[in-house]
Short mmCIF file of C-alpha atoms in Angstrom, two decimals:
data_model
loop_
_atom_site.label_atom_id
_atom_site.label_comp_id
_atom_site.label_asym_id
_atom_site.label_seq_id
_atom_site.Cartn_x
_atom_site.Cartn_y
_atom_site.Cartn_z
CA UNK A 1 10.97 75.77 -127.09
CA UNK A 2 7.83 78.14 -127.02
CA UNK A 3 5.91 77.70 -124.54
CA UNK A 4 2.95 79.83 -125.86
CA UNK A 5 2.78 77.65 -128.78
CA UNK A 6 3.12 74.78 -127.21
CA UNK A 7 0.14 75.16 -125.02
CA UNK A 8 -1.78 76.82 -127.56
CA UNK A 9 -1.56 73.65 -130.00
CA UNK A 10 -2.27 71.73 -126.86
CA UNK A 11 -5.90 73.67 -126.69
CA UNK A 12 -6.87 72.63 -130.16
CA UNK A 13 -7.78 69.65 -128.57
CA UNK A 14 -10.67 71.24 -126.63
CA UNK A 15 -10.45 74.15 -123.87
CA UNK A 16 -8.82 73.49 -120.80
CA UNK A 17 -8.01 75.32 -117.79
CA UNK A 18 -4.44 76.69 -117.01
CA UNK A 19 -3.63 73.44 -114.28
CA UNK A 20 -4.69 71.26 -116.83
CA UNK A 21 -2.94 72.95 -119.59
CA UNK A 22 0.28 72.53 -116.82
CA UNK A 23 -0.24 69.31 -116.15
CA UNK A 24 -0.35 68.26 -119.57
CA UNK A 25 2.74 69.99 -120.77
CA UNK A 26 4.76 68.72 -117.84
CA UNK A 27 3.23 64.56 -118.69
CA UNK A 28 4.39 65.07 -122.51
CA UNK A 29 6.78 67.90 -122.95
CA UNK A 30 8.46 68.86 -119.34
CA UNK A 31 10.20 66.20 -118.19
CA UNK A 32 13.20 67.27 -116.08
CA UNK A 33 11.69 70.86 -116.77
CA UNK A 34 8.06 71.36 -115.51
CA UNK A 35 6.49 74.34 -116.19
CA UNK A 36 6.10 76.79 -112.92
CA UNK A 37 1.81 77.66 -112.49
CA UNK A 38 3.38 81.49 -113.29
CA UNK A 39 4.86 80.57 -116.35
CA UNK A 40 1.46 79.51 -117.39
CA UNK A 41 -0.56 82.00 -116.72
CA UNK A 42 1.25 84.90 -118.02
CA UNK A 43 1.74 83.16 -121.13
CA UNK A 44 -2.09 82.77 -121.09
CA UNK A 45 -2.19 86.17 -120.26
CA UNK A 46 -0.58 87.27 -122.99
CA UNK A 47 -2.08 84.74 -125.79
CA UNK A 48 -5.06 86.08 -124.21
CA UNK A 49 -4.14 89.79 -125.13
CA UNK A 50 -3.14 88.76 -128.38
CA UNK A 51 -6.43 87.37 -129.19
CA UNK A 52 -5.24 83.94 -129.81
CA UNK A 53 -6.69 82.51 -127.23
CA UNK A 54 -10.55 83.82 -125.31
CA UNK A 55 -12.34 82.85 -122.03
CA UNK A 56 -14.83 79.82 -122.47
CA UNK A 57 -15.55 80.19 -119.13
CA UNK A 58 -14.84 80.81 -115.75
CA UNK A 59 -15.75 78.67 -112.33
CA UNK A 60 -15.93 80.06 -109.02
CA UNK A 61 -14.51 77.89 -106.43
CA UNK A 62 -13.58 77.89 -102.77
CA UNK A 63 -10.10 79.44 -104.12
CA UNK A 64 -9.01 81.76 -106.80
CA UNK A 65 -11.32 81.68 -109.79
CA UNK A 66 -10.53 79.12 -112.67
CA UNK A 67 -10.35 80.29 -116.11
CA UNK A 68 -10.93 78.01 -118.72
CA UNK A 69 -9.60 78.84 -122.08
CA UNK A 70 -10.10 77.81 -125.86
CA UNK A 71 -8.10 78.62 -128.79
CA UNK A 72 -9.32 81.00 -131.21
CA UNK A 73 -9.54 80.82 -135.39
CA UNK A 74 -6.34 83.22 -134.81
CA UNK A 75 -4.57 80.94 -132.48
CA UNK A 76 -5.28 77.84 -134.72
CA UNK A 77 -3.60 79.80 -137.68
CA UNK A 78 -0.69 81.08 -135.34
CA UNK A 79 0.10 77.40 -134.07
CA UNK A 80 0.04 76.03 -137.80
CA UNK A 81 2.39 78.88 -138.80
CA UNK A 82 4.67 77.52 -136.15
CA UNK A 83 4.85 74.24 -137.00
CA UNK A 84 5.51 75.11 -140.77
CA UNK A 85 8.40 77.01 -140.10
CA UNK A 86 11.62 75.33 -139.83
CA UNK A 87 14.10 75.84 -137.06
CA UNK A 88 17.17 77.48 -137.40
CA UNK A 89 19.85 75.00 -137.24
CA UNK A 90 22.42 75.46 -134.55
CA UNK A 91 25.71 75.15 -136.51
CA UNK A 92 27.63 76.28 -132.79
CA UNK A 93 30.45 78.16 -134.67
CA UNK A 94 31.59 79.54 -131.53
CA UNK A 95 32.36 76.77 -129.65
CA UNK A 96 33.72 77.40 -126.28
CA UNK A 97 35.45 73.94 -126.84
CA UNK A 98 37.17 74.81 -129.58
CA UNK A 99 38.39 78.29 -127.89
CA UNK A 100 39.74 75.90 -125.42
CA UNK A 101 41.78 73.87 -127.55
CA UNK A 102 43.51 76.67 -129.50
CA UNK A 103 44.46 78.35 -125.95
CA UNK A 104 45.63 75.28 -124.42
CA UNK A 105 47.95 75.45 -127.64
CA UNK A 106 48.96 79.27 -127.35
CA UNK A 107 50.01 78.66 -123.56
CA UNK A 108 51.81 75.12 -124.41
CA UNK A 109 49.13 72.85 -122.33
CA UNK A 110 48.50 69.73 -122.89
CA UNK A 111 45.23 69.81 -125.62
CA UNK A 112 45.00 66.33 -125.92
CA UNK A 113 43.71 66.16 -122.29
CA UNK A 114 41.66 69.10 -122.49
CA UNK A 115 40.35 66.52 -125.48
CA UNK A 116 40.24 63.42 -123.64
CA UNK A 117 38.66 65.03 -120.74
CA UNK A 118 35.79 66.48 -122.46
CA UNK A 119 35.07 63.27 -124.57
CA UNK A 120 35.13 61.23 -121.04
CA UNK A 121 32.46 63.61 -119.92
CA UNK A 122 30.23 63.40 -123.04
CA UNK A 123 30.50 59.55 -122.70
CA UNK A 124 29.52 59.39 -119.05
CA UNK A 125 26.45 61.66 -120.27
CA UNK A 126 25.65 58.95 -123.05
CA UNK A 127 25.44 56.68 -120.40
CA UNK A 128 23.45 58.47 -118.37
CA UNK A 129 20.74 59.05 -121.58
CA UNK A 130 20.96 55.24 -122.83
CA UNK A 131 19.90 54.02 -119.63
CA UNK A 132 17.00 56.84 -119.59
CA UNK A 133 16.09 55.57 -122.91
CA UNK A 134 16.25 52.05 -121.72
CA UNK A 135 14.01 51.97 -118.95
CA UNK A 136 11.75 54.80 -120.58
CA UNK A 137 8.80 55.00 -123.13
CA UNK A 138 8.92 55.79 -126.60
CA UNK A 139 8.54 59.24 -125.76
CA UNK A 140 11.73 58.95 -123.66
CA UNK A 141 13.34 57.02 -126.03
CA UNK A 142 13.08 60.09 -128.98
CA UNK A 143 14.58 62.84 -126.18
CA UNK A 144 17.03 61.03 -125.18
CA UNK A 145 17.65 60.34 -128.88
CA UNK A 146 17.71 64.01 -130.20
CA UNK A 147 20.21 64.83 -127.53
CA UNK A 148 23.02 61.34 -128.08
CA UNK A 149 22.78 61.84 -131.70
CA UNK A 150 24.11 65.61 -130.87
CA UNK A 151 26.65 64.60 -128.25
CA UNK A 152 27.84 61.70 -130.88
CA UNK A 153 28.55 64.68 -133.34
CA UNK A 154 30.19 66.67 -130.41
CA UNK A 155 32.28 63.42 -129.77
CA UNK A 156 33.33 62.62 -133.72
CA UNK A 157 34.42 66.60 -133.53
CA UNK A 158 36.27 65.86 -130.74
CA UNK A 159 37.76 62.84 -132.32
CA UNK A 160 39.04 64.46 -135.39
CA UNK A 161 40.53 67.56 -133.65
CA UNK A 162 42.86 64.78 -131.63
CA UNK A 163 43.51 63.39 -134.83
CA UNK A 164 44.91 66.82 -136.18
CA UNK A 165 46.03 68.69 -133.40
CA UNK A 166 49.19 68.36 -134.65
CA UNK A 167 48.45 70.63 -137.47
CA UNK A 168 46.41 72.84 -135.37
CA UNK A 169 49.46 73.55 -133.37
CA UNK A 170 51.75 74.23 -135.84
CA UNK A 171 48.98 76.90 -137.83
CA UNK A 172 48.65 78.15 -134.12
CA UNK A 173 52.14 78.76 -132.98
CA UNK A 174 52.12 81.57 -137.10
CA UNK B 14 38.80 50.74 -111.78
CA UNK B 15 41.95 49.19 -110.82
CA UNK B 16 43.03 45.51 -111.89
CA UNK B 17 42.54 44.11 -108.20
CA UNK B 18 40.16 41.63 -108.71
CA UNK B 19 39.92 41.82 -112.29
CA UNK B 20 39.19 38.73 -114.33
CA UNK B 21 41.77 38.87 -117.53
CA UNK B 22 44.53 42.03 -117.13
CA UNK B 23 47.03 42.94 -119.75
CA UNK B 24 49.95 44.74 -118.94
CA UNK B 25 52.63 46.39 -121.29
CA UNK B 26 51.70 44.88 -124.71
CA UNK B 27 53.43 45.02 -127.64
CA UNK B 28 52.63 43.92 -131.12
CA UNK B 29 54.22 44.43 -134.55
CA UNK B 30 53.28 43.30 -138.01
CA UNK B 31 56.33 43.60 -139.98
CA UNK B 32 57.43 47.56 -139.29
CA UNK B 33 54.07 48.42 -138.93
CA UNK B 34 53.34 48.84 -134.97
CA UNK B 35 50.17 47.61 -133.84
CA UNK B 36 50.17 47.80 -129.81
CA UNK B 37 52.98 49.72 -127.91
CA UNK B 38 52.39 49.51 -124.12
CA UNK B 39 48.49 48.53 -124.41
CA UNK B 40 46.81 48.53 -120.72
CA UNK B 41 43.88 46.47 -120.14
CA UNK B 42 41.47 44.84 -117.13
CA UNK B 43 38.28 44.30 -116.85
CA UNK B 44 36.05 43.12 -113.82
CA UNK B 45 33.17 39.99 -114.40
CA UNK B 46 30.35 41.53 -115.50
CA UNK B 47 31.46 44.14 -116.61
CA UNK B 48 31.51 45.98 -119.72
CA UNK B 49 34.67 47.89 -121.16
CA UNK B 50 33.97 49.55 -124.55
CA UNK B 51 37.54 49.85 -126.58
CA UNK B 52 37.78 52.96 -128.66
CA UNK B 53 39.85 54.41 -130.85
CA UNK B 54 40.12 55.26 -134.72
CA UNK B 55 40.73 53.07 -137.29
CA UNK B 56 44.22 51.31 -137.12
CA UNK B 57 44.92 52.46 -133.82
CA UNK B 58 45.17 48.90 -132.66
CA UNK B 59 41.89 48.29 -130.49
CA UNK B 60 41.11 44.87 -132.72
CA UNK B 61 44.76 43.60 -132.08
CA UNK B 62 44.42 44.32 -128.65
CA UNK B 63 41.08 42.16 -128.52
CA UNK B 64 42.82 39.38 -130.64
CA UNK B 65 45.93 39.34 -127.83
CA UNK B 66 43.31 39.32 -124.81
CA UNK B 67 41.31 36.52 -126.62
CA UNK B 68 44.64 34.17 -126.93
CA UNK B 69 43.81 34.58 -130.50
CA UNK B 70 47.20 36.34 -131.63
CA UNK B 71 50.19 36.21 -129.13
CA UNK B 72 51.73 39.85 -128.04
CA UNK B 73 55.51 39.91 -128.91
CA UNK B 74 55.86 40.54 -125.48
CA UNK B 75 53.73 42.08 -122.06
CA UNK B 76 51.69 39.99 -119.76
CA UNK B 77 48.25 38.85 -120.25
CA UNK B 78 46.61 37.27 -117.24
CA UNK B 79 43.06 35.16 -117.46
CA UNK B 80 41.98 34.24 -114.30
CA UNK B 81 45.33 34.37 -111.82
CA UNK B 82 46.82 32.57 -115.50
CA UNK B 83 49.57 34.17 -117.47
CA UNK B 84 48.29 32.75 -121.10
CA UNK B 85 51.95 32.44 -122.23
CA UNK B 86 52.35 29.73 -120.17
CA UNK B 87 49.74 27.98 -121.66
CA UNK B 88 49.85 25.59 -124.47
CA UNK B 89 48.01 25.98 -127.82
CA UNK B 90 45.62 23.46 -126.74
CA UNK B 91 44.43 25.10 -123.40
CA UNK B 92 44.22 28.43 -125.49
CA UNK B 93 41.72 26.42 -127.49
CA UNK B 94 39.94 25.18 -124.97
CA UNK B 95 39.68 28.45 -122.76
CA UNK B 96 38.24 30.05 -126.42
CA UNK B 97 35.73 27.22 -126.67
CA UNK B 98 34.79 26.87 -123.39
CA UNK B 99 35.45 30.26 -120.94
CA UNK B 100 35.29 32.78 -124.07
CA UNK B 101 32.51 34.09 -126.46
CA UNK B 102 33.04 35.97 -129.70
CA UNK B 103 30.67 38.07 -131.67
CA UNK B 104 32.36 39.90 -134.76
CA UNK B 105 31.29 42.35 -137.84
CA UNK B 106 30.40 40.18 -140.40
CA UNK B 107 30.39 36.27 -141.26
CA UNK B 108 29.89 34.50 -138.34
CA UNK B 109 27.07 32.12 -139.10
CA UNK B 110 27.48 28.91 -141.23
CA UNK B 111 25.51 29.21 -143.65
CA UNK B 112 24.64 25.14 -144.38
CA UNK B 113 23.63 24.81 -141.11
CA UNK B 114 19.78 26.32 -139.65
CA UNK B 115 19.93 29.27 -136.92
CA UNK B 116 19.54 26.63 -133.93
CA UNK B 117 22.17 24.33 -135.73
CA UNK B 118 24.58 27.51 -135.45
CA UNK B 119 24.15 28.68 -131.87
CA UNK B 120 23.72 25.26 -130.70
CA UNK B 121 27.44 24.19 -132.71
CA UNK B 122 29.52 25.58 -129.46
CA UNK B 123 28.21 23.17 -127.51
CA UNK B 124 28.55 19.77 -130.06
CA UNK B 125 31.83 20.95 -130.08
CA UNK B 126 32.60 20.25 -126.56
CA UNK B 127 30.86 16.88 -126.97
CA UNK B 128 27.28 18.02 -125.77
CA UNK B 129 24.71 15.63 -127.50
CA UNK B 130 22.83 17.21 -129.75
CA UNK B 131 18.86 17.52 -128.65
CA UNK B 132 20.59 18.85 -125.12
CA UNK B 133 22.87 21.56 -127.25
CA UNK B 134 19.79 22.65 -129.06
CA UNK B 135 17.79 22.80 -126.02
CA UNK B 136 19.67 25.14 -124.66
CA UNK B 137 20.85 26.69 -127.75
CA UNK B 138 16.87 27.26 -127.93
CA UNK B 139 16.92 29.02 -124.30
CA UNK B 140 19.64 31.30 -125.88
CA UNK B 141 17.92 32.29 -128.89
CA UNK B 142 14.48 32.81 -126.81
CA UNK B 143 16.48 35.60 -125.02
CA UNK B 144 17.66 37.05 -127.42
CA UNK B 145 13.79 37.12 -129.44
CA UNK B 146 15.22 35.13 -132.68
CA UNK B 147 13.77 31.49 -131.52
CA UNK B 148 11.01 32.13 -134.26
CA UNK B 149 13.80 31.69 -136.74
CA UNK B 150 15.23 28.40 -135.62
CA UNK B 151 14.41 26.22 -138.41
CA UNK B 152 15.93 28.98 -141.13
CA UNK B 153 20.05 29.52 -142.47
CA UNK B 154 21.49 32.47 -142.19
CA UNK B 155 21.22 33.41 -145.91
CA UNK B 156 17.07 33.37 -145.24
CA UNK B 157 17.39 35.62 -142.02
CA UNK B 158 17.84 39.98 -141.74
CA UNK B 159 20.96 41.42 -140.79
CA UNK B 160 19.56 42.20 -137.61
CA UNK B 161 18.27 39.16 -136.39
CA UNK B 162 21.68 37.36 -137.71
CA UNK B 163 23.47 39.17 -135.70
CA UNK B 164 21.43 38.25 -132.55
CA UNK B 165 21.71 34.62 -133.70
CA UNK B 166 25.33 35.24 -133.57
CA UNK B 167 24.99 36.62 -129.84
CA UNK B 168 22.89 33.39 -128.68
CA UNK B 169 25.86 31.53 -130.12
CA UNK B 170 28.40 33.70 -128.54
CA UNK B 171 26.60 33.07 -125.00
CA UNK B 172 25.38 29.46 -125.50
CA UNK B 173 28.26 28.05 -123.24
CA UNK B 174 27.80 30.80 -120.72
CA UNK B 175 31.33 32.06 -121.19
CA UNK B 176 32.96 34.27 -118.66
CA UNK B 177 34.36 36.97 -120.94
CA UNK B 178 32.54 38.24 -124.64
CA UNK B 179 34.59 39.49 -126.82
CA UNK B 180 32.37 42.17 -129.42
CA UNK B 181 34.20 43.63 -132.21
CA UNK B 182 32.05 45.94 -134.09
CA UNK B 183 28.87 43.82 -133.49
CA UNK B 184 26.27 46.58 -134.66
CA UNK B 185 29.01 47.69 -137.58
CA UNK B 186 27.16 46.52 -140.27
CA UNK B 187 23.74 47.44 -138.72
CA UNK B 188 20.87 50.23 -138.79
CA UNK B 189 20.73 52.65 -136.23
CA UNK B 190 17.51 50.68 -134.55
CA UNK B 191 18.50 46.57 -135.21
CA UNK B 192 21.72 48.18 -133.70
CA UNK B 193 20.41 49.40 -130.69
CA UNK B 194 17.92 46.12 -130.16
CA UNK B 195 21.20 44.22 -130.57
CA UNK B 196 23.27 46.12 -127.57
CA UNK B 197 20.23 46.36 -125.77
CA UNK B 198 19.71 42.15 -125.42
CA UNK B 199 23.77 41.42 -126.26
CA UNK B 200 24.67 43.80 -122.77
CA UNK B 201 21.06 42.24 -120.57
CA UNK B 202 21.91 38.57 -121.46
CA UNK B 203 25.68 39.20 -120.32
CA UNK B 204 25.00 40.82 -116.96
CA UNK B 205 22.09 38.20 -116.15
CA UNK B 206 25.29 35.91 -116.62
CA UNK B 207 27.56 38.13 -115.12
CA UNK B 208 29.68 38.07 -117.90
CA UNK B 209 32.58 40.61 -118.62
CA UNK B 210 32.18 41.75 -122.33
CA UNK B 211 35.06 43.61 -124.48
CA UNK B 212 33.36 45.78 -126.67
CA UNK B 213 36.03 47.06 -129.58
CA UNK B 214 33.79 49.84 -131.41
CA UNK B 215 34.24 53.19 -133.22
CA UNK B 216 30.56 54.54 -131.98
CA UNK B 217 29.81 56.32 -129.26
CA UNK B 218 26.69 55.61 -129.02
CA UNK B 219 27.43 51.74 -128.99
CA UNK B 220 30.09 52.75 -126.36
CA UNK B 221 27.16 54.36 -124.05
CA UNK B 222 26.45 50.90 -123.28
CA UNK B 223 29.65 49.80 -121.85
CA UNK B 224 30.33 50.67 -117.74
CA UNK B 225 33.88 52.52 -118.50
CA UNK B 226 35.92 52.90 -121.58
CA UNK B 227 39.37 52.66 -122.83
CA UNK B 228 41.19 54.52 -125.67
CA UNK B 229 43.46 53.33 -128.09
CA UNK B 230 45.37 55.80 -130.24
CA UNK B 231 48.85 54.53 -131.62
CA UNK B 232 48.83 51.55 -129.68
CA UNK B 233 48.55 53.12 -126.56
CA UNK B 234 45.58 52.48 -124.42
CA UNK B 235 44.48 55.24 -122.06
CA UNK B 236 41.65 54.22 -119.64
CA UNK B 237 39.05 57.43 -119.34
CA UNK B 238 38.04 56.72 -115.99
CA UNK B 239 41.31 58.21 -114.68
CA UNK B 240 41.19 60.66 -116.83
CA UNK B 241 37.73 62.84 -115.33
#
């Protein structure tokens, strides 16, 4: 994810300072990751340098100074950019799984278990996410989502290789 | 999990149709209130296993214990009974009559065991309430969603509080969402009961519901909680 984009589309809402701009990134976007207060503001810093983001103003407190900071015409521009731009899908054609299967054929282990062992684990992770998404809000609900719909695919891969390993063996062992 | 304790256990199972082998050595147990997802691809035997553990087809030979009761020894009546009375079945497709009105279905488990009928459609109404289709009680089938059918089909499956639910495919024919509503009320109203529910599916995500799982490939069941 990028962060700096992230928090800058969060400031088109109005200028906030750098805790605030934490705070809110942790309550909609952080979940098991929260941002650390360094992350922040060097990411700040840098939007800052870039001129996507300027100073609104600054209060002087008991403690460090606060800087509070609004997005500029630039920054709006950069964050709609972003957003237009699709993401590069992940098609994982170097999957360490697979590398695993084909050796456990080479050295005449068992593949099926390497197979069975890796499905149990994606299961017990399913579990894990559909009682997240069961107890959680909508926004918990489209995480956990994202991520079973992915380990569902991992798990149908993982299904048809034991279906064919057969075959896989026999183009291995050429 | 080990059998100790468990409420229905198979052991050794074998079933042919013809020269076509359906179960070859099939494991099973499963715990009250507990819920054991059965996986496997197509053909590999996970609905004949369900069909054997529900008395509805008899293994050519293995064990199959319900409740400290081999099932063999039982006579086609008590089979009956114990599917009437102990069991609950949700399937696919086609459950529902469609002459009679939603609370007429769920609440036909009951009038079969003799219950009159404003007490088995009180209670088939306490069923349906749980599982959010008691709006629809007055309606048939053929004037209801897929979705909320198939919840219908649940509050029948549950209306005589049976000890073991037997689920083959019950989201199959269902959205990804009306799918997920349906688990998400099907697996709550059978641990409230304490329940044990055999869930035969081909998703994984419908699995992620289930407390353990079992495998069935060739007719050979592999349970994946001694496998990590």
């Amino acid at each position: 994810m990028s962060i700096g984009h992230t928090l800058l589309g969060l400031l088109e809402s109005g200028p906030r300072h750098g805790y605030d701009l934490k705070r809110t990134f942790d309550e909609k976007f952080g979940h098991d990751r929260p941002l650390h207060y360094g992350q922040v503001y060097s990411t700040m810093s840098r939007l800052l340098k870039n001129g996507l983001v300027e100073v609104d103003g600054i209060e002087a407190g008991g403690g460090p100074e606060r800087k509070r900071y609004a997005i500029t015409d630039a920054g709006v521009t950069d964050v709609e950019r972003w957003l237009a731009t699709p993401e590069a899908p992940e098609p994982y054609l170097q999957s360490t799984l697979y590398t695993k299967v084909v050796l456990a054929l080479l050295t005449h282990r068992n593949a099926a278990d390497i197979l069975d062992t890796q499905r149990a684990e994606h299961l017990r992770m399913m579990r894990i996410l559909t009682d997240r998404k069961r107890r959680g809000d909508l926004a918990d609900q489209l995480i956990c989502d994202h991520a079973l719909f992915h380990l569902e695919a991992d798990l149908r891969w993982l299904e048809l290789t034991a279906a064919r390993l057969d075959r896989l063996a026999e183009v291995v062992a050429r | 999990m080990t059998p100790a304790g468990s409420l229905l256990i198979a052991d050794d199972l074998h079933k042919a149709y013809g020269p076509t082998v359906a179960l070859d050595g099939a494991e099973f147990s499963i715990h009250p209130g507990e819920v054991v997802a059965v996986m496997g691809p197509s053909g590999s035997g996970k609905s004949t296993l369900l069909h054997c553990l529900a008395g509805i087809v008899p293994p050519d030979s293995g064990s199959i214990v319900y409740n400290g009761r081999e099932m063999a020894t039982m006579s086609d009546a008590e089979r009956s009974a114990l599917r009437r009375s102990e069991f609950g079945f949700v399937f696919q497709f086609g459950q529902l009559v469609p002459e009679l009105t939603c609370v007429e279905n769920v609440a036909l488990p009951l009038r079969l065991n003799g219950t009159s009928r404003k007490e088995a459609e009180r209670t088939a109404l306490t069923w349906m309430e749980r599982l959010e289709v008691d709006d629809l009680r007055g309606k048939r089938p053929g004037e209801v969603s897929g979705g909320q059918g198939q919840r219908v089909a649940v509050a029948r499956a549950l209306v005589t509080s049976p000890r073991v639910l037997f689920a083959d495919e019950p989201t199959g024919a269902l959205d990804s969402l009306n799918g997920e509503r349906v688990m998400d009320l099907l697996t709550d109203a059978a641990r409230s009961t304490n329940a044990a529910v055999v869930l035969v599916t081909h998703e994984a995500r419908v699995a992620a519901y289930s407390d353990r799982e079992i495998v069935v490939r060739d007719g050979k069941s592999r349970d994946m909680e001694r496998v990590v």
